[in-house]
Short mmCIF file of C-alpha atoms in Angstrom, two decimals:
data_model
loop_
_atom_site.label_atom_id
_atom_site.label_comp_id
_atom_site.label_asym_id
_atom_site.label_seq_id
_atom_site.Cartn_x
_atom_site.Cartn_y
_atom_site.Cartn_z
CA MET A 13 15.67 -9.04 21.52
CA ALA A 14 16.84 -5.77 18.76
CA LYS A 15 14.19 -3.31 17.14
CA ILE A 16 14.20 -3.38 13.60
CA LEU A 17 12.11 0.19 11.64
CA MET A 18 10.29 -0.89 8.87
CA VAL A 19 9.82 2.33 6.45
CA LEU A 20 6.89 2.24 4.11
CA THR A 21 5.53 4.07 1.06
CA GLY A 22 3.35 6.26 2.71
CA THR A 23 0.88 6.95 -1.31
CA ASP A 24 -1.60 4.69 -2.45
CA VAL A 25 -1.00 5.93 -6.10
CA TRP A 26 2.40 6.22 -8.87
CA THR A 27 1.77 8.62 -11.54
CA LEU A 28 2.60 7.20 -15.27
CA LYS A 29 4.05 8.29 -18.17
CA ASP A 30 0.66 9.64 -19.12
CA GLY A 31 -0.04 11.48 -15.93
CA THR A 32 -2.43 8.66 -14.70
CA LYS A 33 -2.68 7.69 -11.29
CA HIS A 34 -2.15 4.31 -11.10
CA PRO A 35 -3.45 2.72 -7.54
CA THR A 36 -1.03 0.92 -5.32
CA GLY A 37 0.55 1.05 -2.28
CA PHE A 38 3.90 -1.27 -0.18
CA TRP A 39 3.33 -4.76 -1.23
CA ALA A 40 1.82 -6.25 1.53
CA GLU A 41 4.12 -10.18 1.18
CA GLU A 42 7.05 -7.59 1.60
CA ALA A 43 5.91 -6.77 4.98
CA VAL A 44 3.89 -9.34 6.33
CA VAL A 45 6.46 -11.84 5.86
CA PRO A 46 9.63 -10.35 6.91
CA TYR A 47 7.47 -8.98 10.48
CA ARG A 48 6.18 -12.44 11.02
CA ALA A 49 10.07 -14.16 10.40
CA LEU A 50 11.20 -10.79 13.38
CA LYS A 51 8.65 -10.63 15.66
CA ALA A 52 8.62 -15.01 15.02
CA ALA A 53 12.77 -14.55 16.39
CA GLY A 54 11.81 -12.27 19.35
CA HIS A 55 12.54 -8.80 18.10
CA GLU A 56 10.63 -5.64 17.69
CA VAL A 57 9.01 -3.18 15.30
CA ALA A 58 8.07 -0.17 13.73
CA VAL A 59 6.64 1.65 11.08
CA ALA A 60 7.41 4.84 9.68
CA THR A 61 5.93 6.71 6.75
CA PRO A 62 6.33 9.94 5.12
CA GLY A 63 4.19 12.33 7.15
CA GLY A 64 3.01 9.25 9.44
CA VAL A 65 0.11 8.70 6.74
CA VAL A 66 -1.15 5.52 7.49
CA PRO A 67 -0.60 3.18 4.97
CA THR A 68 -2.51 1.36 2.42
CA ALA A 69 -1.79 -2.10 1.19
CA ASP A 70 -1.87 -2.29 -2.92
CA ALA A 71 -5.03 -4.75 -3.38
CA GLY A 72 -3.28 -6.47 -5.74
CA SER A 73 -1.05 -8.43 -3.79
CA LEU A 74 -4.22 -9.00 -1.17
CA ALA A 75 -5.90 -11.65 -3.16
CA GLY A 76 -5.42 -15.32 -3.00
CA GLU A 77 -4.67 -17.63 0.53
CA VAL A 78 -0.86 -17.31 2.47
CA PRO A 79 1.11 -20.11 1.74
CA ALA A 80 2.07 -20.69 5.96
CA GLU A 81 5.76 -21.64 4.41
CA LEU A 82 6.19 -18.10 4.09
CA VAL A 83 4.99 -16.98 7.39
CA GLY A 84 6.20 -19.40 9.79
CA ASP A 85 4.56 -19.90 13.10
CA GLY A 86 4.99 -17.10 14.89
CA THR A 87 3.48 -16.41 18.27
CA ASP A 88 -0.49 -16.64 16.67
CA HIS A 89 -2.11 -18.60 14.27
CA ALA A 90 -1.10 -18.00 10.84
CA PRO A 91 -3.14 -16.16 8.69
CA ALA A 92 -5.56 -17.30 5.40
CA THR A 93 -4.75 -14.49 3.10
CA TRP A 94 -3.07 -10.95 2.65
CA ARG A 95 -5.35 -9.34 3.98
CA GLU A 96 -6.34 -10.49 7.34
CA ALA A 97 -2.50 -11.01 7.57
CA VAL A 98 -1.87 -7.34 6.98
CA ASP A 99 -4.88 -6.74 8.72
CA ALA A 100 -3.25 -8.02 11.61
CA ILE A 101 0.43 -5.70 11.81
CA ALA A 102 -0.86 -3.19 14.98
CA GLU A 103 1.40 -1.18 14.40
CA LEU A 104 0.37 0.28 10.97
CA ARG A 105 -2.12 1.46 12.10
CA THR A 106 0.38 4.13 14.03
CA PRO A 107 3.50 4.58 11.86
CA LEU A 108 6.11 6.48 13.04
CA THR A 109 6.53 9.67 10.99
CA LEU A 110 9.44 9.48 8.42
CA SER A 111 11.52 13.09 9.63
CA GLU A 112 11.35 12.13 12.59
CA VAL A 113 13.17 8.92 13.56
CA SER A 114 16.68 8.07 13.62
CA ILE A 115 19.07 4.51 13.36
CA ASP A 116 20.61 5.46 16.54
CA ASP A 117 17.43 4.02 17.88
CA TYR A 118 16.76 0.85 15.52
CA ASP A 119 19.35 -2.33 15.33
CA ALA A 120 18.24 -2.79 11.51
CA VAL A 121 16.39 -0.92 8.94
CA LEU A 122 13.94 -2.66 6.03
CA TYR A 123 12.47 -1.17 3.61
CA PRO A 124 9.38 -3.16 1.50
CA GLY A 125 7.98 -2.47 -1.54
CA GLY A 126 4.99 -2.30 -4.00
CA HIS A 127 4.98 1.01 -6.78
CA GLY A 128 4.72 2.65 -3.94
CA PRO A 129 8.31 4.32 -2.96
CA MET A 130 8.59 4.70 -6.95
CA GLU A 131 6.28 7.65 -5.48
CA ASP A 132 7.00 9.13 -3.11
CA LEU A 133 10.39 7.11 -1.36
CA ALA A 134 12.06 7.10 -4.53
CA VAL A 135 12.37 11.17 -3.36
CA ASP A 136 11.84 11.76 0.07
CA ALA A 137 15.13 13.37 1.46
CA ASP A 138 14.46 12.13 4.85
CA SER A 139 14.58 8.39 3.72
CA GLY A 140 17.47 9.37 1.86
CA ARG A 141 19.00 10.62 5.04
CA LEU A 142 18.34 7.50 7.03
CA LEU A 143 19.27 5.09 4.00
CA THR A 144 23.23 6.90 4.20
CA ALA A 145 22.83 6.88 8.02
CA ALA A 146 21.82 2.79 8.51
CA LEU A 147 24.62 2.38 5.01
CA ALA A 148 27.28 3.75 6.90
CA SER A 149 26.03 2.14 10.94
CA GLY A 150 27.09 -1.17 10.22
CA LYS A 151 23.90 -2.29 10.83
CA PRO A 152 21.33 -4.83 9.00
CA LEU A 153 19.72 -2.36 5.43
CA ALA A 154 17.76 -4.73 4.17
CA VAL A 155 14.93 -3.35 1.29
CA VAL A 156 12.98 -5.58 -1.58
CA CYS A 157 11.66 -5.48 -4.97
CA HIS A 158 10.19 -2.37 -5.55
CA GLY A 159 11.58 -0.78 -1.96
CA PRO A 160 15.44 0.15 -3.64
CA ALA A 161 13.21 2.33 -4.96
CA ALA A 162 14.48 4.75 -2.47
CA LEU A 163 17.79 4.34 -2.69
CA LEU A 164 17.35 7.23 -5.32
CA ALA A 165 16.75 9.60 -2.84
CA ALA A 166 20.92 8.72 -1.17
CA ARG A 167 23.44 11.34 -1.43
CA THR A 168 26.50 11.71 -0.48
CA GLU A 169 27.51 15.68 -0.10
CA ASP A 170 29.12 15.39 -3.51
CA GLY A 171 25.71 14.20 -4.89
CA ALA A 172 26.70 11.06 -5.47
CA SER A 173 24.72 7.81 -4.77
CA PRO A 174 26.36 6.36 -1.14
CA PHE A 175 25.03 2.62 -2.50
CA ALA A 176 27.23 3.46 -5.72
CA GLY A 177 28.91 -0.14 -6.44
CA TYR A 178 27.28 -1.95 -4.06
CA ARG A 179 25.17 -5.30 -4.93
CA VAL A 180 21.71 -5.58 -5.35
CA ALA A 181 18.65 -7.33 -6.18
CA ALA A 182 15.70 -5.30 -6.98
CA PHE A 183 12.81 -5.11 -9.30
CA THR A 184 13.56 -6.00 -12.66
CA ASN A 185 13.50 -4.70 -16.48
CA ALA A 186 12.06 -7.79 -17.39
CA GLU A 187 10.04 -7.99 -13.81
CA GLU A 188 8.28 -4.51 -14.62
CA THR A 189 7.71 -5.44 -18.70
CA GLN A 190 6.44 -8.78 -17.76
CA ALA A 191 3.73 -7.20 -14.88
CA GLY A 192 1.84 -5.39 -17.63
CA LEU A 193 3.44 -1.61 -16.19
CA ALA A 194 6.93 -1.16 -17.99
CA ASP A 195 5.67 0.98 -21.32
CA GLN A 196 3.64 3.77 -18.94
CA ALA A 197 6.49 3.71 -16.32
CA PRO A 198 7.97 6.95 -16.04
CA TRP A 199 11.31 5.77 -15.58
CA LEU A 200 12.58 1.58 -14.56
CA LEU A 201 13.89 1.35 -11.89
CA GLN A 202 17.00 -1.34 -12.62
CA ASP A 203 18.23 1.40 -14.97
CA ARG A 204 17.49 4.34 -12.84
CA LEU A 205 19.82 2.27 -9.64
CA THR A 206 22.12 1.91 -12.67
CA ALA A 207 22.33 4.98 -14.28
CA ASP A 208 23.34 5.65 -9.61
CA GLY A 209 26.22 3.37 -9.53
CA VAL A 210 24.65 0.23 -8.20
CA LEU A 211 25.10 -2.86 -9.74
CA VAL A 212 21.80 -4.17 -10.40
CA GLU A 213 22.71 -8.95 -10.42
CA VAL A 214 19.77 -10.03 -12.69
CA ALA A 215 17.74 -13.17 -11.71
CA GLU A 216 15.07 -15.07 -13.56
CA PRO A 217 12.31 -13.18 -13.14
CA TRP A 218 9.76 -14.91 -10.57
CA THR A 219 12.85 -16.46 -8.76
CA PRO A 220 13.66 -16.20 -5.10
CA HIS A 221 17.14 -13.83 -4.99
CA VAL A 222 18.60 -11.89 -2.65
CA VAL A 223 21.80 -10.66 -3.14
CA VAL A 224 24.02 -9.64 0.19
CA ASP A 225 26.33 -7.05 -0.03
CA ARG A 226 28.34 -5.72 3.50
CA ASN A 227 25.25 -4.95 5.46
CA LEU A 228 22.65 -4.12 2.79
CA ILE A 229 20.92 -7.40 2.01
CA THR A 230 18.08 -7.02 -0.83
CA GLY A 231 15.89 -9.26 -2.74
CA GLN A 232 14.47 -8.91 -6.42
CA ASN A 233 10.70 -9.43 -6.16
CA PRO A 234 8.38 -10.81 -3.63
CA MET A 235 9.28 -14.23 -3.94
CA SER A 236 12.86 -13.22 -2.42
CA SER A 237 10.61 -11.95 0.73
CA ALA A 238 11.52 -14.62 2.93
CA PRO A 239 14.77 -15.69 2.14
CA LEU A 240 15.24 -11.98 3.06
CA SER A 241 13.71 -12.19 6.20
CA ALA A 242 15.71 -15.13 6.92
CA GLU A 243 19.28 -13.17 6.04
CA LEU A 244 18.24 -10.76 8.19
CA VAL A 245 16.67 -12.66 11.38
CA ASN A 246 20.16 -13.56 10.89
CA ARG A 247 22.01 -10.71 10.82
CA LEU A 248 20.12 -9.59 14.34
CA GLY A 249 21.25 -12.98 16.16
#
């Protein structure tokens, strides 16, 4: 049995270009699908957030029923709704404090998305140190959708990104535009990653797309959660 650390945003807003606070949080599918896949494979999952705050699921991610093929068999019933699926994750109610966790205590690290990471994890030094250590450890590091915003806080001693030169998938400019928030965003994830020297590989909007480069596993959007989870479980053996 492996132990996986799932790092989630601690904010429930995203500050737009005009200062407006857009309600957000983590995206349910991007946390639920990997969580259930890992648990079904017999692994342990711990949750950490900045300050140890209980994370908020983006309300927009809770609408609709859960396709049975996305949540797997697991050891309990398949949830009917995303809200039910989120509520079933007991670890979300007692998160660890991100600044107090160490890569040494875990076999892999997972960063789901949602717009929340654009607000806090993108500038969180503790998260940046954890990501830098996880990358250097060779342990699986899985990051999906807007989760790669957290990579922006990771820095080497000379101020460069340790992820420079890595191939990744992340939420694209085209997807942000189609979602209707690109014009209001203070910055776009694809642009900022590219400016850091990260090699963003873009697939068609809203299609599953996972990129694996060494121990880094990344997914472009919520639809990439399932194949990203499968790759992570496979890496853990």
